[in-house]
Amino acid sequence: MTEITLEKVKENLYSRPHPSLTPIDIEAKAPIIHEILNLKARHNVVILGHNYMEPLIFNLSASEEQGDSLGLSRYAATTEADYIIFNGVLFMAETAKVLSPNKRIFIADKEAGCSLADDFDVGEIDKLREQHPGAPVMIYINSYALAKAKCDVCCTSANAMKIALAMPGDKIIFVPDILFAENIEQDLKGVKEVIYPGKDSDTKGAVCEVHEKFTLDDLFAVRKSFEMPKGHPTRRIYAHWECKPEVLREADFYGSTSQIGRDIAERVAAGKLERAFVASECELTSNLTAEFPGVEFYTACSVRCQWMAKMTLEGVLKILRGIDQGADLSEYEVLLEEEIIEKAKKPIELMMQFV
Ligand code: 13P
Ligand code: SF4
């Protein structure tokens, strides 16, 4: 194995344009990144990085190890590596464990939750099934394995529409994200009925505490402040599926985090993107800014996911040192009961057939 030098690490960091990354940060963090990258290579560890990771953490992952929930699940299912460190949130690391039960999966902080997964009670699934007998239950990947284990099929924001359409019958139950459900409901109007918690029943769903913050008025203000009128050929507002329906209708494009990135890449290649506002977690825009330096990006950095932000370089380094020294890593290792793995595997594997 060829050693990655500290100079090479610094050169790499300095070459990536990022407005909030100063030489002070680079000099302070480069030695930690240097140690992480060498331990990663020595032990053949995969470091999966969600698109919401802050740039220094995001770039611990090779480009094929970066992505949205769907891309990362796919990678976790096929990698040959014995160890996966998940830089994301707990439900994502759990999904990796379900797909690769024989691998050791680690996360720098097991408290990295998600309001969608944490605020949803699995008992609501039984109630909805009772109210709508025979309707298949599709569960958003932003949920714990225990909840997935009770459902028919899983989906991410990248494939929910496709899967909802493909499931049998004229009705589909979707849990737990109420705003995402309302968005799917609008797009499937006249084609398929979408049932979700709280719709005509006393069941309770959840929302993404980050995306629910964006309002229609915010988007109007952005259009005005940054001179981005609707329909402009090179200035676009992007929104994630978890935003409110009126926000999605106002946006010029909506999709998963990677779908947003792909639309930007296509427009940049065609010379059709000069300015963009992204209604999603702030660090997605940080990474897009580094990838597409020719585009003027705007976002709201008061909108950060507190759970994604729990991932730190120091946490990742502790895991790698532990692997290196054969130390007890129970604080970081994601473990699930075999029975839950078996049950949660079915809806996740069914989802994988659609991608
Ligand atoms: P993506 O699947 O689009 O990456 O989204 C995950 C998520 O948690 C969005 O808030
Ligand atoms: Fe969950 Fe929202 Fe954070 Fe994504 S951004 S992990 S949906 S709380």
Short mmCIF file of C-alpha atoms and ligand atoms in Angstrom, two decimals:
data_model
loop_
_atom_site.label_atom_id
_atom_site.label_comp_id
_atom_site.label_asym_id
_atom_site.label_seq_id
_atom_site.Cartn_x
_atom_site.Cartn_y
_atom_site.Cartn_z
CA MET A 1 0.00 0.00 0.00
CA THR A 2 1.44 3.39 -0.94
CA GLU A 3 1.32 5.90 1.88
CA ILE A 4 -0.83 8.98 1.24
CA THR A 5 1.40 11.88 2.25
CA LEU A 6 0.30 14.85 4.35
CA GLU A 7 1.41 17.15 1.52
CA LYS A 8 -0.88 15.32 -0.91
CA VAL A 9 -3.80 15.63 1.53
CA LYS A 10 -3.23 19.39 1.87
CA GLU A 11 -2.81 19.85 -1.87
CA ASN A 12 -6.15 18.14 -2.38
CA LEU A 13 -7.90 20.28 0.22
CA TYR A 14 -6.49 23.53 -1.15
CA SER A 15 -7.59 22.57 -4.65
CA ARG A 16 -11.28 22.32 -3.69
CA PRO A 17 -12.97 25.70 -3.70
CA HIS A 18 -15.13 26.08 -0.65
CA PRO A 19 -16.11 29.48 0.69
CA SER A 20 -16.11 28.53 4.37
CA LEU A 21 -12.93 26.44 4.30
CA THR A 22 -10.02 28.67 5.24
CA PRO A 23 -6.28 27.78 5.24
CA ILE A 24 -6.58 27.76 9.06
CA ASP A 25 -9.14 24.93 8.89
CA ILE A 26 -7.09 23.05 6.33
CA GLU A 27 -3.87 23.25 8.37
CA ALA A 28 -5.70 22.21 11.55
CA LYS A 29 -7.60 19.29 10.05
CA ALA A 30 -5.18 17.93 7.42
CA PRO A 31 -3.21 15.72 9.91
CA ILE A 32 -6.44 14.05 11.09
CA ILE A 33 -7.59 13.50 7.50
CA HIS A 34 -4.13 12.16 6.63
CA GLU A 35 -4.34 9.54 9.41
CA ILE A 36 -7.93 8.62 8.49
CA LEU A 37 -7.14 8.08 4.81
CA ASN A 38 -4.12 5.91 5.55
CA LEU A 39 -5.98 3.74 8.08
CA LYS A 40 -8.92 3.49 5.66
CA ALA A 41 -6.65 2.17 2.91
CA ARG A 42 -4.68 -0.14 5.26
CA HIS A 43 -7.80 -1.94 6.49
CA ASN A 44 -9.83 -1.83 3.26
CA VAL A 45 -12.59 0.19 4.91
CA VAL A 46 -15.44 1.74 2.96
CA ILE A 47 -16.48 5.18 4.24
CA LEU A 48 -19.96 5.99 2.97
CA GLY A 49 -20.74 9.71 2.92
CA HIS A 50 -24.22 11.16 2.54
CA ASN A 51 -24.57 14.30 0.44
CA TYR A 52 -25.32 16.28 3.66
CA MET A 53 -21.88 15.74 5.16
CA GLU A 54 -19.80 18.87 5.60
CA PRO A 55 -17.08 19.04 2.92
CA LEU A 56 -14.11 17.79 4.97
CA ILE A 57 -16.07 14.73 6.08
CA PHE A 58 -17.74 14.24 2.69
CA ASN A 59 -14.34 14.05 1.01
CA LEU A 60 -13.17 11.16 3.19
CA SER A 61 -15.34 9.13 0.82
CA ALA A 62 -14.28 8.35 -2.73
CA SER A 63 -16.79 9.64 -5.29
CA GLU A 64 -18.41 6.20 -5.60
CA GLU A 65 -18.84 6.11 -1.81
CA GLN A 66 -20.76 9.41 -1.80
CA GLY A 67 -24.44 9.81 -2.57
CA ASP A 68 -28.08 9.92 -1.60
CA SER A 69 -29.83 7.28 0.52
CA LEU A 70 -30.46 5.11 -2.52
CA GLY A 71 -26.93 5.28 -3.90
CA LEU A 72 -25.42 4.53 -0.50
CA SER A 73 -27.74 1.56 0.08
CA ARG A 74 -26.77 0.14 -3.30
CA TYR A 75 -23.09 0.55 -2.49
CA ALA A 76 -23.51 -1.03 0.95
CA ALA A 77 -25.20 -4.05 -0.63
CA THR A 78 -22.42 -4.74 -3.12
CA THR A 79 -19.14 -3.75 -1.49
CA GLU A 80 -16.58 -6.46 -0.73
CA ALA A 81 -15.11 -4.52 2.20
CA ASP A 82 -15.36 -6.05 5.68
CA TYR A 83 -15.95 -2.72 7.42
CA ILE A 84 -18.27 0.14 6.56
CA ILE A 85 -18.13 3.47 8.36
CA PHE A 86 -21.37 5.34 7.71
CA ASN A 87 -21.15 9.11 7.66
CA GLY A 88 -24.86 9.83 7.71
CA VAL A 89 -27.54 9.06 10.27
CA LEU A 90 -28.48 5.91 12.18
CA PHE A 91 -31.34 4.72 9.94
CA MET A 92 -28.90 4.74 6.99
CA ALA A 93 -26.32 2.70 8.91
CA GLU A 94 -29.08 0.27 9.94
CA THR A 95 -30.08 -0.16 6.31
CA ALA A 96 -26.46 -0.99 5.46
CA LYS A 97 -26.48 -3.61 8.27
CA VAL A 98 -29.70 -5.18 6.95
CA LEU A 99 -28.22 -5.38 3.45
CA SER A 100 -24.81 -6.61 4.61
CA PRO A 101 -25.38 -8.45 7.90
CA ASN A 102 -21.97 -10.12 7.79
CA LYS A 103 -20.10 -6.85 7.58
CA ARG A 104 -19.24 -4.67 10.55
CA ILE A 105 -21.02 -1.32 10.26
CA PHE A 106 -19.94 1.69 12.32
CA ILE A 107 -21.26 5.19 12.84
CA ALA A 108 -19.39 7.95 14.68
CA ASP A 109 -22.44 8.74 16.85
CA LYS A 110 -25.33 6.34 17.34
CA GLU A 111 -27.42 9.28 18.61
CA ALA A 112 -27.55 10.61 15.03
CA GLY A 113 -31.30 10.32 14.64
CA CYS A 114 -33.79 11.77 12.19
CA SER A 115 -37.11 13.41 13.08
CA LEU A 116 -38.89 11.22 10.54
CA ALA A 117 -37.60 7.99 12.05
CA ASP A 118 -37.68 9.09 15.70
CA ASP A 119 -41.18 10.62 15.76
CA PHE A 120 -42.92 7.62 14.21
CA ASP A 121 -44.53 4.86 16.23
CA VAL A 122 -44.59 1.50 14.45
CA GLY A 123 -48.08 0.81 15.88
CA GLU A 124 -49.43 3.34 13.35
CA ILE A 125 -48.64 0.87 10.57
CA ASP A 126 -51.02 -1.73 12.08
CA LYS A 127 -53.76 0.90 12.44
CA LEU A 128 -53.42 1.98 8.81
CA ARG A 129 -53.42 -1.62 7.60
CA GLU A 130 -56.63 -2.27 9.57
CA GLN A 131 -58.27 0.83 8.07
CA HIS A 132 -57.21 -0.06 4.52
CA PRO A 133 -57.10 -3.86 4.29
CA GLY A 134 -55.12 -5.18 1.34
CA ALA A 135 -53.40 -1.88 0.50
CA PRO A 136 -49.60 -2.32 0.28
CA VAL A 137 -47.52 -0.35 2.76
CA MET A 138 -44.54 1.58 1.36
CA ILE A 139 -42.14 2.92 3.98
CA TYR A 140 -39.67 5.74 3.46
CA ILE A 141 -36.07 4.69 4.05
CA ASN A 142 -35.96 7.41 6.75
CA SER A 143 -37.26 4.93 9.34
CA TYR A 144 -35.77 2.33 11.64
CA ALA A 145 -35.43 -1.36 10.75
CA LEU A 146 -38.10 -2.19 13.33
CA ALA A 147 -40.65 -0.15 11.33
CA LYS A 148 -39.42 -1.39 7.95
CA ALA A 149 -39.89 -4.95 9.22
CA LYS A 150 -43.68 -4.37 9.28
CA CYS A 151 -43.95 -3.03 5.71
CA ASP A 152 -44.20 -4.41 2.17
CA VAL A 153 -41.76 -2.22 0.33
CA CYS A 154 -39.23 0.48 1.11
CA CYS A 155 -38.43 3.56 -0.99
CA THR A 156 -36.15 6.57 -1.00
CA SER A 157 -36.90 10.02 -2.34
CA ALA A 158 -35.23 8.93 -5.61
CA ASN A 159 -37.60 6.07 -6.38
CA ALA A 160 -40.82 6.58 -4.36
CA MET A 161 -42.94 7.58 -7.37
CA LYS A 162 -41.74 4.65 -9.47
CA ILE A 163 -42.38 2.14 -6.67
CA ALA A 164 -45.76 3.59 -5.70
CA LEU A 165 -46.87 3.20 -9.31
CA ALA A 166 -45.54 -0.33 -9.58
CA MET A 167 -47.18 -1.70 -6.42
CA PRO A 168 -50.42 -3.62 -7.05
CA GLY A 169 -53.84 -2.07 -6.50
CA ASP A 170 -55.28 1.42 -6.75
CA LYS A 171 -54.24 2.46 -3.23
CA ILE A 172 -50.92 2.69 -1.43
CA ILE A 173 -50.19 3.42 2.22
CA PHE A 174 -47.09 5.57 2.68
CA VAL A 175 -45.37 6.16 6.04
CA PRO A 176 -44.06 8.08 7.93
CA ASP A 177 -43.37 11.37 6.06
CA ILE A 178 -46.59 13.38 5.80
CA LEU A 179 -45.20 16.16 3.59
CA PHE A 180 -43.54 13.73 1.20
CA ALA A 181 -46.82 11.75 1.15
CA GLU A 182 -48.76 14.90 0.23
CA ASN A 183 -46.29 15.55 -2.58
CA ILE A 184 -46.62 12.02 -3.95
CA GLU A 185 -50.40 12.31 -3.58
CA GLN A 186 -50.42 15.43 -5.77
CA ASP A 187 -48.23 13.83 -8.42
CA LEU A 188 -50.34 10.64 -8.44
CA LYS A 189 -53.72 12.41 -8.50
CA GLY A 190 -56.17 10.46 -10.68
CA VAL A 191 -53.75 7.53 -10.95
CA LYS A 192 -53.45 6.05 -7.47
CA GLU A 193 -54.80 6.94 -4.04
CA VAL A 194 -52.13 7.67 -1.43
CA ILE A 195 -53.03 6.99 2.22
CA TYR A 196 -50.80 8.38 4.96
CA PRO A 197 -50.85 9.01 8.70
CA GLY A 198 -53.29 11.71 9.73
CA LYS A 199 -55.21 11.66 6.46
CA ASP A 200 -58.85 10.96 7.40
CA SER A 201 -57.71 9.05 10.50
CA ASP A 202 -56.26 9.62 13.97
CA THR A 203 -52.91 8.10 13.05
CA LYS A 204 -49.76 10.15 13.50
CA GLY A 205 -46.91 10.56 11.04
CA ALA A 206 -43.78 12.71 11.08
CA VAL A 207 -42.04 15.44 9.11
CA CYS A 208 -38.44 16.33 8.39
CA GLU A 209 -37.59 19.03 10.91
CA VAL A 210 -35.18 20.56 8.40
CA HIS A 211 -37.19 20.69 5.18
CA GLU A 212 -40.44 21.73 6.85
CA LYS A 213 -38.73 25.05 7.64
CA PHE A 214 -38.80 26.26 4.03
CA THR A 215 -41.94 28.27 3.24
CA LEU A 216 -43.48 29.57 0.07
CA ASP A 217 -42.73 33.12 1.23
CA ASP A 218 -39.05 32.16 1.61
CA LEU A 219 -38.98 31.11 -2.01
CA PHE A 220 -40.68 34.31 -3.14
CA ALA A 221 -38.09 36.28 -1.14
CA VAL A 222 -35.25 34.29 -2.71
CA ARG A 223 -36.64 34.93 -6.20
CA LYS A 224 -36.72 38.64 -5.43
CA SER A 225 -33.39 39.03 -3.58
CA PHE A 226 -31.31 36.98 -5.99
CA GLU A 227 -33.17 37.98 -9.16
CA MET A 228 -34.35 34.48 -9.94
CA PRO A 229 -37.76 34.87 -11.58
CA LYS A 230 -39.75 31.71 -12.18
CA GLY A 231 -39.01 30.19 -15.55
CA HIS A 232 -35.62 31.95 -15.91
CA PRO A 233 -33.48 29.90 -18.34
CA THR A 234 -30.28 29.83 -16.20
CA ARG A 235 -31.39 30.60 -12.63
CA ARG A 236 -33.15 27.83 -10.77
CA ILE A 237 -34.63 27.00 -7.40
CA TYR A 238 -34.16 23.38 -6.30
CA ALA A 239 -36.14 21.69 -3.52
CA HIS A 240 -36.06 18.30 -1.84
CA TRP A 241 -39.16 16.05 -1.86
CA GLU A 242 -39.47 16.46 1.93
CA CYS A 243 -40.43 20.15 1.59
CA LYS A 244 -44.02 21.36 1.81
CA PRO A 245 -46.20 20.84 -1.31
CA GLU A 246 -46.45 24.59 -2.03
CA VAL A 247 -42.64 24.84 -1.89
CA LEU A 248 -42.28 22.00 -4.40
CA ARG A 249 -44.80 23.62 -6.77
CA GLU A 250 -42.86 26.88 -6.69
CA ALA A 251 -39.44 25.24 -7.20
CA ASP A 252 -38.06 24.79 -10.71
CA PHE A 253 -36.91 21.25 -9.92
CA TYR A 254 -37.47 18.80 -7.09
CA GLY A 255 -35.87 15.45 -6.35
CA SER A 256 -33.56 13.49 -4.10
CA THR A 257 -30.22 15.03 -3.12
CA SER A 258 -28.42 13.17 -5.93
CA GLN A 259 -31.14 13.94 -8.47
CA ILE A 260 -30.71 17.63 -7.65
CA GLY A 261 -26.94 17.21 -8.20
CA ARG A 262 -27.50 15.42 -11.52
CA ASP A 263 -29.83 18.13 -12.84
CA ILE A 264 -27.21 20.72 -11.91
CA ALA A 265 -24.46 18.69 -13.63
CA GLU A 266 -26.51 18.37 -16.82
CA ARG A 267 -27.31 22.07 -16.90
CA VAL A 268 -23.72 23.04 -16.20
CA ALA A 269 -22.54 20.78 -19.05
CA ALA A 270 -25.06 22.44 -21.36
CA GLY A 271 -24.03 25.94 -20.22
CA LYS A 272 -27.50 26.49 -18.74
CA LEU A 273 -26.91 27.19 -15.07
CA GLU A 274 -25.60 30.45 -13.73
CA ARG A 275 -27.31 30.71 -10.33
CA ALA A 276 -29.07 28.23 -8.03
CA PHE A 277 -30.86 28.22 -4.68
CA VAL A 278 -31.19 24.83 -2.98
CA ALA A 279 -34.02 24.34 -0.47
CA SER A 280 -32.42 21.50 1.45
CA GLU A 281 -29.78 20.86 4.11
CA CYS A 282 -27.10 23.54 3.94
CA GLU A 283 -24.10 21.22 3.45
CA LEU A 284 -25.58 19.80 0.26
CA THR A 285 -25.00 23.24 -1.21
CA SER A 286 -21.46 23.37 0.26
CA ASN A 287 -20.60 20.19 -1.64
CA LEU A 288 -22.31 21.39 -4.82
CA THR A 289 -20.37 24.66 -4.57
CA ALA A 290 -17.10 22.72 -4.50
CA GLU A 291 -18.18 20.51 -7.41
CA PHE A 292 -19.53 23.28 -9.64
CA PRO A 293 -17.39 26.36 -9.00
CA GLY A 294 -18.85 28.16 -12.01
CA VAL A 295 -22.34 28.31 -10.47
CA GLU A 296 -23.37 30.98 -7.97
CA PHE A 297 -25.07 29.01 -5.17
CA TYR A 298 -27.36 30.24 -2.42
CA THR A 299 -28.89 28.39 0.50
CA ALA A 300 -30.06 28.99 4.06
CA CYS A 301 -27.33 27.83 6.43
CA SER A 302 -29.53 28.27 9.47
CA VAL A 303 -31.20 25.15 8.05
CA ARG A 304 -28.83 22.40 9.12
CA CYS A 305 -29.66 18.86 10.15
CA GLN A 306 -28.49 18.58 13.76
CA TRP A 307 -28.29 14.80 13.34
CA MET A 308 -26.10 14.76 10.23
CA ALA A 309 -23.88 17.33 11.97
CA LYS A 310 -23.02 14.75 14.65
CA MET A 311 -20.51 13.16 12.29
CA THR A 312 -17.00 14.41 13.02
CA LEU A 313 -13.50 13.71 11.74
CA GLU A 314 -12.47 12.86 15.29
CA GLY A 315 -15.27 10.28 15.59
CA VAL A 316 -14.29 8.60 12.32
CA LEU A 317 -10.65 8.53 13.43
CA LYS A 318 -11.59 6.84 16.73
CA ILE A 319 -13.35 4.05 14.82
CA LEU A 320 -10.39 3.53 12.48
CA ARG A 321 -7.88 3.51 15.33
CA GLY A 322 -10.10 0.97 17.08
CA ILE A 323 -10.13 -1.26 13.98
CA ASP A 324 -6.36 -0.88 13.73
CA GLN A 325 -5.77 -1.82 17.36
CA GLY A 326 -8.52 -4.46 17.63
CA ALA A 327 -10.19 -2.37 20.36
CA ASP A 328 -13.77 -2.67 21.66
CA LEU A 329 -15.90 -0.69 19.21
CA SER A 330 -19.34 -1.41 20.66
CA GLU A 331 -19.92 2.33 21.17
CA TYR A 332 -19.90 2.76 17.38
CA GLU A 333 -20.99 -0.58 15.97
CA VAL A 334 -24.52 -0.90 14.57
CA LEU A 335 -26.06 -4.21 15.55
CA LEU A 336 -29.57 -5.52 14.91
CA GLU A 337 -31.39 -8.65 16.00
CA GLU A 338 -31.35 -11.39 13.38
CA GLU A 339 -35.15 -11.53 13.28
CA ILE A 340 -35.39 -7.80 12.53
CA ILE A 341 -32.74 -8.10 9.84
CA GLU A 342 -34.67 -10.92 8.16
CA LYS A 343 -37.97 -9.03 8.28
CA ALA A 344 -36.58 -5.64 7.24
CA LYS A 345 -34.63 -7.23 4.39
CA LYS A 346 -37.80 -8.05 2.42
CA PRO A 347 -39.07 -4.49 1.82
CA ILE A 348 -35.53 -3.19 1.23
CA GLU A 349 -34.66 -5.96 -1.23
CA LEU A 350 -37.95 -5.43 -3.04
CA MET A 351 -37.03 -1.75 -3.38
CA MET A 352 -33.66 -2.74 -4.83
CA GLN A 353 -35.42 -4.57 -7.68
CA PHE A 354 -36.78 -1.24 -8.87
CA VAL A 355 -33.45 0.53 -9.19
P1 13P B 1 -31.82 11.62 -0.02
O1 13P B 1 -32.25 10.22 -0.12
O2 13P B 1 -32.41 12.48 -1.08
O3 13P B 1 -30.34 11.72 0.00
O4 13P B 1 -32.38 12.25 1.32
C1 13P B 1 -32.08 11.78 2.58
C2 13P B 1 -32.54 12.69 3.63
O5 13P B 1 -32.43 12.44 4.80
C3 13P B 1 -33.13 13.94 3.18
O6 13P B 1 -33.33 14.78 4.22
FE1 SF4 B 2 -33.92 13.30 8.81
FE2 SF4 B 2 -34.47 15.68 7.83
FE3 SF4 B 2 -32.10 15.24 8.88
FE4 SF4 B 2 -32.76 14.12 6.54
S1 SF4 B 2 -32.51 16.29 6.96
S2 SF4 B 2 -31.77 13.09 8.25
S3 SF4 B 2 -34.93 13.73 6.86
S4 SF4 B 2 -34.06 15.21 9.98
#
